[in-house]
């Protein structure tokens, strides 16, 4: 099956099947400096789980969507935030009065890192030192990803908030940015995932299996 995307100026997105409280994204998918295979990770997770997905269609040199608004990316950030809003409205999980999420929502942002940061078989999980998600969900995510990787690919090393702690902009979806972006409140849980090049190149199917199971278990644990 070929995924159908809504194509815009800076990105494309798929709203998912309308019942998985999660979106996955690849915001540095276009050369130069593209993060290899992150777009394919997103596409496969959307197909496997029915969650939503967002993929950049411009280089970060033109508009870096994994940042707060600045001189070069404001139009792109508005488009990106509107895509998230469209996904959440499609799920119908916003409180009409406060415009905050009424159920937990999982946001997985996939990025690539070089093998020499933590070795060829490593994934670093960034939560801006625990601020982009609740302690409960962070603990659940840590326990779950360690359990899944140990079972599926024991050589993969998982690191939390060490070198790549997550760009501060991932906090804005939860807390707002003190300007026009309201944010979605304490039920929005963001994780920035830096995946080593060797894993993305040589062990791609295992990544899909690990994160498909994580998305499914999040839904079963916190939603259903």
Coordinates of C-alpha atoms in Angstrom, one line a residue:
X1 CA 0.0 0.0 0.0
X2 CA 1.3 3.5 -0.9
X3 CA 0.8 6.0 1.8
X4 CA -1.1 9.1 0.9
X5 CA 0.3 12.4 2.2
X6 CA -1.0 15.9 2.5
X7 CA 1.7 17.9 0.7
X8 CA 2.5 21.4 1.8
X9 CA 5.4 23.9 1.2
X10 CA 7.8 22.6 3.9
X11 CA 6.5 19.2 4.8
X12 CA 4.1 16.4 4.0
X13 CA 2.0 14.5 6.6
X14 CA -0.3 11.6 7.0
X15 CA -3.0 11.9 9.6
X16 CA -3.0 8.2 10.4
X17 CA -6.1 6.0 10.9
X18 CA -7.6 8.2 13.5
X19 CA -7.3 6.1 16.6
X20 CA -3.6 6.0 17.6
X21 CA -2.7 8.8 19.9
X22 CA 0.8 9.4 18.5
X23 CA 2.7 10.9 15.6
X24 CA 6.2 10.2 14.4
X25 CA 8.3 12.6 12.4
X26 CA 11.5 13.1 10.4
X27 CA 12.3 16.8 10.3
X28 CA 15.8 16.5 8.7
X29 CA 14.9 14.2 5.8
X30 CA 16.1 16.3 2.9
X31 CA 19.7 16.8 1.6
X32 CA 22.1 18.4 2.2
X33 CA 22.8 17.0 5.7
X34 CA 19.8 14.6 5.4
X35 CA 19.6 12.1 8.2
X36 CA 19.7 8.8 6.4
X37 CA 16.5 6.7 6.5
X38 CA 14.6 8.7 9.0
X39 CA 11.9 9.4 6.5
X40 CA 11.6 5.7 5.8
X41 CA 11.4 4.9 9.5
X42 CA 8.4 7.3 9.7
X43 CA 6.7 5.9 6.7
X44 CA 7.0 2.3 7.9
X45 CA 5.8 3.1 11.4
X46 CA 2.7 4.9 10.0
X47 CA 2.0 1.8 7.9
X48 CA 2.7 -0.7 10.7
X49 CA 0.8 1.1 13.5
X50 CA -1.8 3.5 12.0
X51 CA -0.3 6.5 13.8
X52 CA 0.2 9.8 12.1
X53 CA 3.5 10.9 10.5
X54 CA 5.2 14.1 9.4
X55 CA 8.2 14.3 7.1
X56 CA 10.1 17.5 6.0
X57 CA 10.3 18.2 2.3
X58 CA 12.9 21.0 2.5
X59 CA 16.5 21.1 3.8
X60 CA 17.2 22.3 7.3
X61 CA 19.4 24.8 5.6
X62 CA 16.2 26.4 4.2
X63 CA 14.0 26.0 7.2
X64 CA 14.9 23.9 10.3
X65 CA 11.6 22.6 11.7
X66 CA 13.4 21.1 14.8
X67 CA 13.9 24.6 16.3
X68 CA 11.9 27.4 17.6
X69 CA 10.7 30.2 15.2
X70 CA 13.5 32.3 13.9
X71 CA 14.3 34.5 10.9
X72 CA 14.6 31.6 8.4
X73 CA 12.0 29.1 9.5
X74 CA 8.9 30.9 10.9
X75 CA 6.7 30.0 7.9
X76 CA 7.8 26.4 8.1
X77 CA 7.3 26.2 11.9
X78 CA 3.7 27.6 11.5
X79 CA 3.1 24.9 8.8
X80 CA 4.6 22.2 11.1
X81 CA 2.5 23.2 14.1
X82 CA -0.6 23.4 12.0
X83 CA 0.0 19.8 10.8
X84 CA 0.2 18.7 14.4
X85 CA -3.0 20.5 15.1
X86 CA -4.7 18.9 12.2
X87 CA -3.6 15.4 13.4
X88 CA -4.8 16.1 16.9
X89 CA -8.1 17.5 15.8
X90 CA -8.6 14.5 13.5
X91 CA -8.2 12.3 16.7
X92 CA -10.8 14.5 18.5
X93 CA -8.8 14.5 21.7
X94 CA -8.9 18.2 22.6
X95 CA -10.9 19.8 25.5
X96 CA -13.1 22.4 23.9
X97 CA -12.6 24.9 26.6
X98 CA -8.9 24.8 27.4
X99 CA -7.7 23.4 24.0
X100 CA -5.5 21.0 26.0
X101 CA -5.3 17.2 25.3
X102 CA -7.7 15.1 27.3
X103 CA -5.7 11.9 26.9
X104 CA -1.9 11.1 26.7
X105 CA -0.3 11.7 23.3
X106 CA 3.1 10.3 22.2
X107 CA 5.4 12.3 19.9
X108 CA 8.5 10.5 18.5
X109 CA 11.0 12.7 16.6
X110 CA 13.5 10.6 14.7
X111 CA 17.0 12.0 14.0
X112 CA 20.4 10.6 13.0
X113 CA 23.7 10.8 14.8
X114 CA 27.2 9.7 13.8
X115 CA 28.6 6.4 15.0
X116 CA 31.4 8.1 16.8
X117 CA 29.1 9.8 19.4
X118 CA 28.1 6.6 21.3
X119 CA 29.4 3.8 19.1
X120 CA 27.8 2.2 16.0
X121 CA 24.9 0.6 17.9
X122 CA 23.3 3.3 20.0
X123 CA 20.1 5.3 20.4
X124 CA 20.0 8.4 22.5
X125 CA 16.7 9.5 23.9
X126 CA 16.3 13.2 24.5
X127 CA 13.6 14.6 26.8
X128 CA 15.3 17.9 27.6
X129 CA 16.2 16.3 30.9
X130 CA 12.7 15.1 31.7
X131 CA 10.9 18.3 30.8
X132 CA 9.3 17.2 27.5
X133 CA 7.2 14.5 29.1
X134 CA 5.8 13.4 32.5
X135 CA 8.0 11.4 34.9
X136 CA 5.5 8.6 34.7
X137 CA 5.7 8.4 30.9
X138 CA 9.5 8.9 30.8
X139 CA 9.9 6.0 33.2
X140 CA 7.6 3.8 31.2
X141 CA 9.4 4.7 28.0
X142 CA 12.8 4.0 29.4
X143 CA 11.7 0.6 30.8
X144 CA 9.9 -0.3 27.6
X145 CA 12.7 0.6 25.1
X146 CA 15.3 -1.2 27.2
X147 CA 13.1 -4.3 27.4
X148 CA 12.4 -4.2 23.6
X149 CA 16.0 -3.6 22.5
X150 CA 17.3 -6.3 24.8
X151 CA 14.9 -8.8 23.3
X152 CA 15.1 -7.7 19.7
X153 CA 18.7 -6.5 19.3
X154 CA 20.8 -6.8 22.6
X155 CA 23.8 -5.0 21.1
X156 CA 21.9 -1.7 20.8
X157 CA 22.8 0.6 23.6
X158 CA 20.2 3.1 24.9
X159 CA 21.3 6.4 26.4
X160 CA 19.0 9.0 28.0
X161 CA 19.7 12.8 28.0
X162 CA 23.4 12.7 27.8
X163 CA 24.8 14.4 24.7
X164 CA 21.7 15.0 22.6
X165 CA 19.1 16.0 25.3
X166 CA 16.6 17.2 22.7
X167 CA 16.1 20.6 21.2
X168 CA 14.3 23.0 23.6
X169 CA 11.6 23.5 20.9
X170 CA 10.1 20.1 21.7
X171 CA 9.0 21.6 25.0
X172 CA 6.7 24.0 23.2
X173 CA 4.2 21.3 22.2
X174 CA 3.7 20.6 25.9
X175 CA 4.2 24.0 27.5
X176 CA 3.7 26.6 24.7
X177 CA 6.3 29.2 23.7
X178 CA 5.1 32.3 25.5
X179 CA 4.0 33.7 22.1
X180 CA 1.3 32.6 19.7
X181 CA 1.8 28.8 20.3
X182 CA -0.4 27.7 23.2
X183 CA 0.9 24.1 23.4
X184 CA -1.3 21.1 24.3
X185 CA -0.6 20.7 28.0
X186 CA 0.7 17.9 30.3
X187 CA -0.7 15.0 28.2
X188 CA 1.7 15.8 25.3
X189 CA 4.9 13.6 25.7
X190 CA 7.8 14.2 23.4
X191 CA 10.9 12.1 22.8
X192 CA 13.8 13.1 20.5
X193 CA 15.4 9.9 19.2
X194 CA 19.0 10.1 17.9
X195 CA 19.7 6.8 16.1
X196 CA 23.3 5.9 15.0
X197 CA 24.1 5.6 11.3
X198 CA 25.0 1.9 11.5
X199 CA 21.7 1.0 13.0
X200 CA 19.8 3.1 10.4
X201 CA 21.8 1.5 7.6
X202 CA 22.3 -2.1 8.7
X203 CA 19.5 -2.8 11.2
X204 CA 16.6 -0.8 9.9
X205 CA 13.9 -3.6 10.3
X206 CA 14.8 -4.0 14.0
X207 CA 14.1 -0.3 14.5
X208 CA 10.7 -0.6 12.9
X209 CA 9.9 -3.6 15.1
X210 CA 11.1 -1.9 18.4
X211 CA 9.2 1.3 17.8
X212 CA 6.1 -0.3 16.4
X213 CA 5.8 -2.3 19.6
X214 CA 6.4 0.8 21.8
X215 CA 3.7 2.8 20.0
X216 CA 1.2 -0.1 20.4
X217 CA 2.1 -0.6 24.1
X218 CA 1.7 3.2 24.7
X219 CA -1.8 3.0 23.3
X220 CA -2.6 -0.1 25.4
X221 CA -1.1 1.3 28.6
X222 CA -2.3 4.9 28.6
X223 CA -5.3 5.0 26.2
X224 CA -7.3 1.8 25.9

